[in-house]
Amino acid sequence: MADAHVGAINGNDRPPYFDVGPLHCDNADYLAPRHASDYPRTRDEATTELLACVRTSVTRFRNAVEAADGLVDADGTVRADQSDLSSHCTWNGKPGRAKCAVLEQLGRGWHQIEDFYAHSNWSDRPAPGPVGLDNPPGLERTDVAPFLDIRRYSAMKDADWTRDARERIPADLATGCYTDIDSTGVKPADCDGRVTHNRALNKDTAASPRSRTGDNFHHATAGATAEITRQWNDFKAELIAKYPDHRRGAQMVCALVHDDPASACP
């Protein structure tokens, strides 16, 4: 799931997914007029881009719940042929074992959620000095983002959860501009005059400029960890609620967390 090179959580960092901004929560950049009077992207445009990122996770959650149905028989018996990991999963979106399908959907849905904490100013603070393009404001939030309530949103109509999420996005929230494809299908030529991913907000490693301000890197990784804990617990709860007969949902969870579920999940 989280292998450093080919795990499901890394699937979005492989072509052609790497160049799609919503799969990394990129391009939701914004500076309020008090920080930049003529910023080229409005708050509404930035919010729309962030919602496109959330939408990808909602879709992957729904897909993962559906794929989990193949892990067990109608009577709740784990299907050994669908939960075996004796050979590697391929993470290429093609039909295969149910366990690989579930993990791929979760990994591709969680990647951008983790990226949100590393690519945004949600949990960090700016460096000393003037706030602006190279040093955007930080929200210093320690809670999980309320607009990443993926399980609840997955049960709602898209228009309804989009409205709910939009209302929960803070005015000064921003992720960095990156020269990948945004939700309009347009690839920015450059990020001149905008808050950038590389220079201003990225905390993908402890060595990035934004990471080196205070505990920004620690706060980003702590936020991502808390978020994925929430997402996994919500996914387990959804399986148990959706597949109650013969404890099928509980057996699906068991199949996902054991290397040999046919023996471990009687």
PDB file of C-alpha atoms in Angstrom, residues 25-258:
ATOM      1  CA  CYS A  25      -4.449  19.108  -4.674  1.00  0.00           C
ATOM      2  CA  ASP A  26      -2.358  21.556  -6.707  1.00  0.00           C
ATOM      3  CA  ASN A  27      -3.335  24.933  -8.208  1.00  0.00           C
ATOM      4  CA  ALA A  28      -5.747  26.071  -5.481  1.00  0.00           C
ATOM      5  CA  ASP A  29      -3.479  29.079  -4.961  1.00  0.00           C
ATOM      6  CA  TYR A  30      -4.794  32.391  -3.669  1.00  0.00           C
ATOM      7  CA  LEU A  31      -3.730  35.547  -1.855  1.00  0.00           C
ATOM      8  CA  ALA A  32      -6.293  37.924  -0.369  1.00  0.00           C
ATOM      9  CA  PRO A  33      -6.200  41.587  -1.486  1.00  0.00           C
ATOM     10  CA  ARG A  34      -4.572  42.618   1.786  1.00  0.00           C
ATOM     11  CA  HIS A  35      -1.558  40.526   0.745  1.00  0.00           C
ATOM     12  CA  ALA A  36      -1.688  41.040  -3.037  1.00  0.00           C
ATOM     13  CA  SER A  37      -4.053  43.589  -4.558  1.00  0.00           C
ATOM     14  CA  ASP A  38      -3.986  42.106  -8.054  1.00  0.00           C
ATOM     15  CA  TYR A  39      -3.612  38.368  -7.482  1.00  0.00           C
ATOM     16  CA  PRO A  40      -4.469  36.574 -10.775  1.00  0.00           C
ATOM     17  CA  ARG A  41      -6.726  33.895  -9.225  1.00  0.00           C
ATOM     18  CA  THR A  42      -9.910  34.613  -7.256  1.00  0.00           C
ATOM     19  CA  ARG A  43     -10.974  32.895  -4.042  1.00  0.00           C
ATOM     20  CA  ASP A  44     -13.774  31.187  -5.935  1.00  0.00           C
ATOM     21  CA  GLU A  45     -11.381  29.860  -8.598  1.00  0.00           C
ATOM     22  CA  ALA A  46      -9.024  28.509  -5.939  1.00  0.00           C
ATOM     23  CA  THR A  47     -11.907  26.890  -4.079  1.00  0.00           C
ATOM     24  CA  THR A  48     -13.211  25.289  -7.276  1.00  0.00           C
ATOM     25  CA  GLU A  49      -9.784  23.766  -7.879  1.00  0.00           C
ATOM     26  CA  LEU A  50      -9.650  22.375  -4.341  1.00  0.00           C
ATOM     27  CA  LEU A  51     -13.122  20.884  -4.753  1.00  0.00           C
ATOM     28  CA  ALA A  52     -11.895  19.104  -7.877  1.00  0.00           C
ATOM     29  CA  CYS A  53      -9.257  17.468  -5.683  1.00  0.00           C
ATOM     30  CA  VAL A  54     -11.862  16.405  -3.110  1.00  0.00           C
ATOM     31  CA  ARG A  55     -14.046  15.021  -5.896  1.00  0.00           C
ATOM     32  CA  THR A  56     -11.338  12.606  -6.999  1.00  0.00           C
ATOM     33  CA  SER A  57     -11.173  11.165  -3.474  1.00  0.00           C
ATOM     34  CA  VAL A  58     -14.954  10.846  -3.216  1.00  0.00           C
ATOM     35  CA  THR A  59     -15.002   8.918  -6.493  1.00  0.00           C
ATOM     36  CA  ARG A  60     -12.190   6.598  -5.399  1.00  0.00           C
ATOM     37  CA  PHE A  61     -13.936   5.923  -2.059  1.00  0.00           C
ATOM     38  CA  ARG A  62     -17.110   4.871  -3.851  1.00  0.00           C
ATOM     39  CA  ASN A  63     -15.099   2.664  -6.195  1.00  0.00           C
ATOM     40  CA  ALA A  64     -13.241   1.010  -3.302  1.00  0.00           C
ATOM     41  CA  VAL A  65     -16.491   0.174  -1.485  1.00  0.00           C
ATOM     42  CA  GLU A  66     -17.863  -1.400  -4.650  1.00  0.00           C
ATOM     43  CA  ALA A  67     -14.665  -3.355  -5.361  1.00  0.00           C
ATOM     44  CA  ALA A  68     -14.654  -4.767  -1.800  1.00  0.00           C
ATOM     45  CA  ASP A  69     -17.783  -6.768  -2.644  1.00  0.00           C
ATOM     46  CA  GLY A  70     -15.542  -9.199  -4.529  1.00  0.00           C
ATOM     47  CA  LEU A  71     -13.451 -10.066  -1.464  1.00  0.00           C
ATOM     48  CA  VAL A  72     -15.982 -12.443   0.089  1.00  0.00           C
ATOM     49  CA  ASP A  73     -18.739 -14.820  -1.014  1.00  0.00           C
ATOM     50  CA  ALA A  74     -22.416 -14.237  -0.338  1.00  0.00           C
ATOM     51  CA  ASP A  75     -22.143 -16.182   2.931  1.00  0.00           C
ATOM     52  CA  GLY A  76     -19.201 -14.124   4.197  1.00  0.00           C
ATOM     53  CA  THR A  77     -16.437 -16.575   3.321  1.00  0.00           C
ATOM     54  CA  VAL A  78     -13.239 -14.894   2.189  1.00  0.00           C
ATOM     55  CA  ARG A  79     -12.401 -15.669  -1.420  1.00  0.00           C
ATOM     56  CA  ALA A  80      -8.797 -16.845  -1.403  1.00  0.00           C
ATOM     57  CA  ASP A  81      -8.350 -16.188  -5.109  1.00  0.00           C
ATOM     58  CA  GLN A  82      -9.454 -12.552  -4.688  1.00  0.00           C
ATOM     59  CA  SER A  83      -7.486 -11.735  -1.546  1.00  0.00           C
ATOM     60  CA  ASP A  84      -4.170 -13.456  -2.262  1.00  0.00           C
ATOM     61  CA  LEU A  85      -1.006 -11.328  -2.409  1.00  0.00           C
ATOM     62  CA  SER A  86       1.493 -13.999  -3.433  1.00  0.00           C
ATOM     63  CA  SER A  87       2.161 -11.916  -6.548  1.00  0.00           C
ATOM     64  CA  HIS A  88       2.392  -8.138  -6.763  1.00  0.00           C
ATOM     65  CA  CYS A  89      -0.537  -5.910  -7.562  1.00  0.00           C
ATOM     66  CA  THR A  90       0.081  -3.829 -10.676  1.00  0.00           C
ATOM     67  CA  TRP A  91      -1.742  -0.530  -9.892  1.00  0.00           C
ATOM     68  CA  ASN A  92      -2.630   0.006 -13.546  1.00  0.00           C
ATOM     69  CA  GLY A  93      -6.406   0.268 -13.209  1.00  0.00           C
ATOM     70  CA  LYS A  94      -7.015  -2.978 -15.075  1.00  0.00           C
ATOM     71  CA  PRO A  95      -9.326  -5.728 -13.739  1.00  0.00           C
ATOM     72  CA  GLY A  96      -7.622  -8.097 -11.328  1.00  0.00           C
ATOM     73  CA  ARG A  97      -7.942  -9.440  -7.816  1.00  0.00           C
ATOM     74  CA  ALA A  98     -10.472  -7.645  -5.634  1.00  0.00           C
ATOM     75  CA  LYS A  99      -7.885  -6.921  -2.951  1.00  0.00           C
ATOM     76  CA  CYS A 100      -5.627  -5.179  -5.460  1.00  0.00           C
ATOM     77  CA  ALA A 101      -8.597  -3.212  -6.770  1.00  0.00           C
ATOM     78  CA  VAL A 102      -9.618  -2.016  -3.305  1.00  0.00           C
ATOM     79  CA  LEU A 103      -6.076  -1.024  -2.350  1.00  0.00           C
ATOM     80  CA  GLU A 104      -5.547   0.787  -5.643  1.00  0.00           C
ATOM     81  CA  GLN A 105      -8.733   2.801  -5.256  1.00  0.00           C
ATOM     82  CA  LEU A 106      -7.876   3.698  -1.675  1.00  0.00           C
ATOM     83  CA  GLY A 107      -4.294   4.566  -2.565  1.00  0.00           C
ATOM     84  CA  ARG A 108      -5.303   6.755  -5.477  1.00  0.00           C
ATOM     85  CA  GLY A 109      -7.929   8.442  -3.295  1.00  0.00           C
ATOM     86  CA  TRP A 110      -5.655   8.992  -0.313  1.00  0.00           C
ATOM     87  CA  HIS A 111      -2.616  10.286  -2.217  1.00  0.00           C
ATOM     88  CA  GLN A 112      -4.090  13.735  -2.845  1.00  0.00           C
ATOM     89  CA  ILE A 113      -5.467  13.899   0.695  1.00  0.00           C
ATOM     90  CA  GLU A 114      -1.960  13.413   2.057  1.00  0.00           C
ATOM     91  CA  ASP A 115      -0.664  15.877  -0.522  1.00  0.00           C
ATOM     92  CA  PHE A 116      -3.160  18.460   0.715  1.00  0.00           C
ATOM     93  CA  TYR A 117      -1.338  18.718   4.033  1.00  0.00           C
ATOM     94  CA  ALA A 118       2.072  18.868   2.335  1.00  0.00           C
ATOM     95  CA  HIS A 119       1.014  21.236  -0.453  1.00  0.00           C
ATOM     96  CA  SER A 120      -1.205  23.703   1.426  1.00  0.00           C
ATOM     97  CA  ASN A 121      -0.916  26.263   4.215  1.00  0.00           C
ATOM     98  CA  TRP A 122      -3.512  24.443   6.355  1.00  0.00           C
ATOM     99  CA  SER A 123      -1.184  23.430   9.195  1.00  0.00           C
ATOM    100  CA  ASP A 124       1.868  25.640   8.734  1.00  0.00           C
ATOM    101  CA  ARG A 125       2.955  29.199   9.412  1.00  0.00           C
ATOM    102  CA  PRO A 126       4.881  31.705   7.309  1.00  0.00           C
ATOM    103  CA  ALA A 127       8.524  32.547   7.782  1.00  0.00           C
ATOM    104  CA  PRO A 128       9.390  35.779   9.632  1.00  0.00           C
ATOM    105  CA  GLY A 129       9.033  38.840   7.448  1.00  0.00           C
ATOM    106  CA  PRO A 130       6.469  40.175   4.993  1.00  0.00           C
ATOM    107  CA  VAL A 131       3.663  37.862   3.835  1.00  0.00           C
ATOM    108  CA  GLY A 132       3.331  37.614   0.070  1.00  0.00           C
ATOM    109  CA  LEU A 133       3.948  35.478  -3.013  1.00  0.00           C
ATOM    110  CA  ASP A 134       7.065  33.758  -1.686  1.00  0.00           C
ATOM    111  CA  ASN A 135       5.847  33.679   1.908  1.00  0.00           C
ATOM    112  CA  PRO A 136       2.063  33.134   1.951  1.00  0.00           C
ATOM    113  CA  PRO A 137       0.077  33.197   5.199  1.00  0.00           C
ATOM    114  CA  GLY A 138      -0.314  30.005   7.222  1.00  0.00           C
ATOM    115  CA  LEU A 139      -3.485  28.857   8.945  1.00  0.00           C
ATOM    116  CA  GLU A 140      -1.693  26.857  11.686  1.00  0.00           C
ATOM    117  CA  ARG A 141      -4.617  24.443  11.965  1.00  0.00           C
ATOM    118  CA  THR A 142      -4.155  21.258  14.014  1.00  0.00           C
ATOM    119  CA  ASP A 143      -7.472  19.579  13.132  1.00  0.00           C
ATOM    120  CA  VAL A 144      -8.273  17.421  10.134  1.00  0.00           C
ATOM    121  CA  ALA A 145      -9.823  19.408   7.304  1.00  0.00           C
ATOM    122  CA  PRO A 146     -13.651  19.382   7.633  1.00  0.00           C
ATOM    123  CA  PHE A 147     -14.079  19.475   3.832  1.00  0.00           C
ATOM    124  CA  LEU A 148     -12.269  16.121   3.509  1.00  0.00           C
ATOM    125  CA  ASP A 149     -15.212  14.237   5.041  1.00  0.00           C
ATOM    126  CA  ILE A 150     -15.017  11.721   2.216  1.00  0.00           C
ATOM    127  CA  ARG A 151     -17.282   8.994   3.597  1.00  0.00           C
ATOM    128  CA  ARG A 152     -20.133  11.399   4.335  1.00  0.00           C
ATOM    129  CA  TYR A 153     -19.727  13.077   0.967  1.00  0.00           C
ATOM    130  CA  SER A 154     -19.740   9.729  -0.850  1.00  0.00           C
ATOM    131  CA  ALA A 155     -23.351   9.185   0.266  1.00  0.00           C
ATOM    132  CA  MET A 156     -24.471  12.631  -0.905  1.00  0.00           C
ATOM    133  CA  LYS A 157     -25.325  13.997  -4.336  1.00  0.00           C
ATOM    134  CA  ASP A 158     -22.319  15.726  -5.841  1.00  0.00           C
ATOM    135  CA  ALA A 159     -24.040  19.112  -5.883  1.00  0.00           C
ATOM    136  CA  ASP A 160     -24.924  18.782  -2.188  1.00  0.00           C
ATOM    137  CA  TRP A 161     -21.512  17.771  -0.877  1.00  0.00           C
ATOM    138  CA  THR A 162     -19.823  20.353  -3.106  1.00  0.00           C
ATOM    139  CA  ARG A 163     -21.976  23.057  -1.538  1.00  0.00           C
ATOM    140  CA  ASP A 164     -21.191  21.773   1.951  1.00  0.00           C
ATOM    141  CA  ALA A 165     -17.439  21.576   1.311  1.00  0.00           C
ATOM    142  CA  ARG A 166     -17.305  25.025  -0.280  1.00  0.00           C
ATOM    143  CA  GLU A 167     -18.742  26.559   2.885  1.00  0.00           C
ATOM    144  CA  ARG A 168     -16.031  24.901   5.003  1.00  0.00           C
ATOM    145  CA  ILE A 169     -12.992  26.183   3.080  1.00  0.00           C
ATOM    146  CA  PRO A 170     -11.247  29.076   4.891  1.00  0.00           C
ATOM    147  CA  ALA A 171     -10.769  32.357   3.036  1.00  0.00           C
ATOM    148  CA  ASP A 172      -6.957  32.270   3.257  1.00  0.00           C
ATOM    149  CA  LEU A 173      -6.488  28.589   2.401  1.00  0.00           C
ATOM    150  CA  ALA A 174      -4.139  27.969  -0.511  1.00  0.00           C
ATOM    151  CA  THR A 175      -2.198  25.216  -2.208  1.00  0.00           C
ATOM    152  CA  GLY A 176       0.686  25.940  -4.547  1.00  0.00           C
ATOM    153  CA  CYS A 177       0.585  26.563  -8.277  1.00  0.00           C
ATOM    154  CA  TYR A 178       2.289  23.766 -10.215  1.00  0.00           C
ATOM    155  CA  THR A 179       2.691  23.504 -13.966  1.00  0.00           C
ATOM    156  CA  ASP A 180       0.350  20.526 -14.302  1.00  0.00           C
ATOM    157  CA  ILE A 181      -3.192  20.240 -15.637  1.00  0.00           C
ATOM    158  CA  ASP A 182      -5.839  21.907 -13.512  1.00  0.00           C
ATOM    159  CA  SER A 183      -9.510  20.944 -13.310  1.00  0.00           C
ATOM    160  CA  THR A 184     -10.349  22.864 -16.484  1.00  0.00           C
ATOM    161  CA  GLY A 185      -8.089  20.602 -18.511  1.00  0.00           C
ATOM    162  CA  VAL A 186      -5.661  23.471 -19.090  1.00  0.00           C
ATOM    163  CA  LYS A 187      -1.996  23.133 -18.237  1.00  0.00           C
ATOM    164  CA  PRO A 188      -0.586  26.420 -16.892  1.00  0.00           C
ATOM    165  CA  ALA A 189       2.321  27.704 -18.972  1.00  0.00           C
ATOM    166  CA  ASP A 190       4.019  28.894 -15.804  1.00  0.00           C
ATOM    167  CA  CYS A 191       3.251  30.131 -12.306  1.00  0.00           C
ATOM    168  CA  ASP A 192       4.567  33.682 -12.642  1.00  0.00           C
ATOM    169  CA  GLY A 193       2.855  36.018 -10.211  1.00  0.00           C
ATOM    170  CA  ARG A 194       1.264  33.164  -8.259  1.00  0.00           C
ATOM    171  CA  VAL A 195       1.991  31.315  -5.007  1.00  0.00           C
ATOM    172  CA  THR A 196       4.051  28.391  -6.236  1.00  0.00           C
ATOM    173  CA  HIS A 197       4.322  24.802  -5.086  1.00  0.00           C
ATOM    174  CA  ASN A 198       8.100  24.485  -5.221  1.00  0.00           C
ATOM    175  CA  ARG A 199       9.181  27.857  -3.897  1.00  0.00           C
ATOM    176  CA  ALA A 200       6.419  28.795  -1.476  1.00  0.00           C
ATOM    177  CA  LEU A 201       4.319  25.958  -0.012  1.00  0.00           C
ATOM    178  CA  ASN A 202       5.695  22.485  -0.715  1.00  0.00           C
ATOM    179  CA  LYS A 203       6.531  20.408   2.367  1.00  0.00           C
ATOM    180  CA  ASP A 204       7.053  17.094   0.556  1.00  0.00           C
ATOM    181  CA  THR A 205      10.463  16.785   2.217  1.00  0.00           C
ATOM    182  CA  ALA A 206      12.051  18.225   5.330  1.00  0.00           C
ATOM    183  CA  ALA A 207      14.526  20.091   3.124  1.00  0.00           C
ATOM    184  CA  SER A 208      12.027  22.347   1.338  1.00  0.00           C
ATOM    185  CA  PRO A 209      12.037  26.062   2.255  1.00  0.00           C
ATOM    186  CA  ARG A 210       8.558  25.998   3.830  1.00  0.00           C
ATOM    187  CA  SER A 211       9.418  22.866   5.835  1.00  0.00           C
ATOM    188  CA  ARG A 212      12.352  24.621   7.456  1.00  0.00           C
ATOM    189  CA  THR A 213      10.150  27.265   9.085  1.00  0.00           C
ATOM    190  CA  GLY A 214       9.457  26.174  12.648  1.00  0.00           C
ATOM    191  CA  ASP A 215       7.779  22.765  12.839  1.00  0.00           C
ATOM    192  CA  ASN A 216       5.992  23.072   9.496  1.00  0.00           C
ATOM    193  CA  PHE A 217       7.220  19.716   8.203  1.00  0.00           C
ATOM    194  CA  HIS A 218       6.195  17.912  11.389  1.00  0.00           C
ATOM    195  CA  HIS A 219       2.775  19.571  11.358  1.00  0.00           C
ATOM    196  CA  ALA A 220       2.219  18.554   7.725  1.00  0.00           C
ATOM    197  CA  THR A 221       3.116  14.911   8.314  1.00  0.00           C
ATOM    198  CA  ALA A 222       1.114  14.802  11.548  1.00  0.00           C
ATOM    199  CA  GLY A 223      -1.907  16.217   9.735  1.00  0.00           C
ATOM    200  CA  ALA A 224      -1.600  13.685   6.914  1.00  0.00           C
ATOM    201  CA  THR A 225      -1.239  10.836   9.412  1.00  0.00           C
ATOM    202  CA  ALA A 226      -4.331  11.892  11.363  1.00  0.00           C
ATOM    203  CA  GLU A 227      -6.252  12.309   8.125  1.00  0.00           C
ATOM    204  CA  ILE A 228      -5.468   8.864   6.753  1.00  0.00           C
ATOM    205  CA  THR A 229      -6.329   7.337  10.131  1.00  0.00           C
ATOM    206  CA  ARG A 230      -9.731   9.001   9.815  1.00  0.00           C
ATOM    207  CA  GLN A 231     -10.128   7.857   6.216  1.00  0.00           C
ATOM    208  CA  TRP A 232      -9.268   4.228   7.003  1.00  0.00           C
ATOM    209  CA  ASN A 233     -11.610   4.127   9.995  1.00  0.00           C
ATOM    210  CA  ASP A 234     -14.386   5.648   7.887  1.00  0.00           C
ATOM    211  CA  PHE A 235     -13.797   3.119   5.125  1.00  0.00           C
ATOM    212  CA  LYS A 236     -14.011   0.206   7.577  1.00  0.00           C
ATOM    213  CA  ALA A 237     -17.218   1.636   9.026  1.00  0.00           C
ATOM    214  CA  GLU A 238     -18.708   1.999   5.544  1.00  0.00           C
ATOM    215  CA  LEU A 239     -17.969  -1.621   4.631  1.00  0.00           C
ATOM    216  CA  ILE A 240     -19.543  -2.905   7.836  1.00  0.00           C
ATOM    217  CA  ALA A 241     -22.613  -0.708   7.339  1.00  0.00           C
ATOM    218  CA  LYS A 242     -23.065  -1.465   3.639  1.00  0.00           C
ATOM    219  CA  TYR A 243     -22.454  -5.231   3.830  1.00  0.00           C
ATOM    220  CA  PRO A 244     -24.009  -6.389   7.128  1.00  0.00           C
ATOM    221  CA  ASP A 245     -25.335  -9.784   6.024  1.00  0.00           C
ATOM    222  CA  HIS A 246     -23.285 -12.733   7.297  1.00  0.00           C
ATOM    223  CA  ARG A 247     -20.763 -10.185   8.638  1.00  0.00           C
ATOM    224  CA  ARG A 248     -19.570  -9.685   5.074  1.00  0.00           C
ATOM    225  CA  GLY A 249     -18.302  -6.164   5.773  1.00  0.00           C
ATOM    226  CA  ALA A 250     -16.267  -7.285   8.768  1.00  0.00           C
ATOM    227  CA  GLN A 251     -14.814 -10.110   6.683  1.00  0.00           C
ATOM    228  CA  MET A 252     -13.848  -7.630   3.975  1.00  0.00           C
ATOM    229  CA  VAL A 253     -11.938  -5.597   6.535  1.00  0.00           C
ATOM    230  CA  CYS A 254     -10.260  -8.750   7.805  1.00  0.00           C
ATOM    231  CA  ALA A 255      -9.274  -9.716   4.266  1.00  0.00           C
ATOM    232  CA  LEU A 256      -7.683  -6.318   3.689  1.00  0.00           C
ATOM    233  CA  VAL A 257      -5.537  -6.318   6.827  1.00  0.00           C
ATOM    234  CA  HIS A 258      -4.192  -9.895   6.713  1.00  0.00           C
TER     235      HIS A 258
END
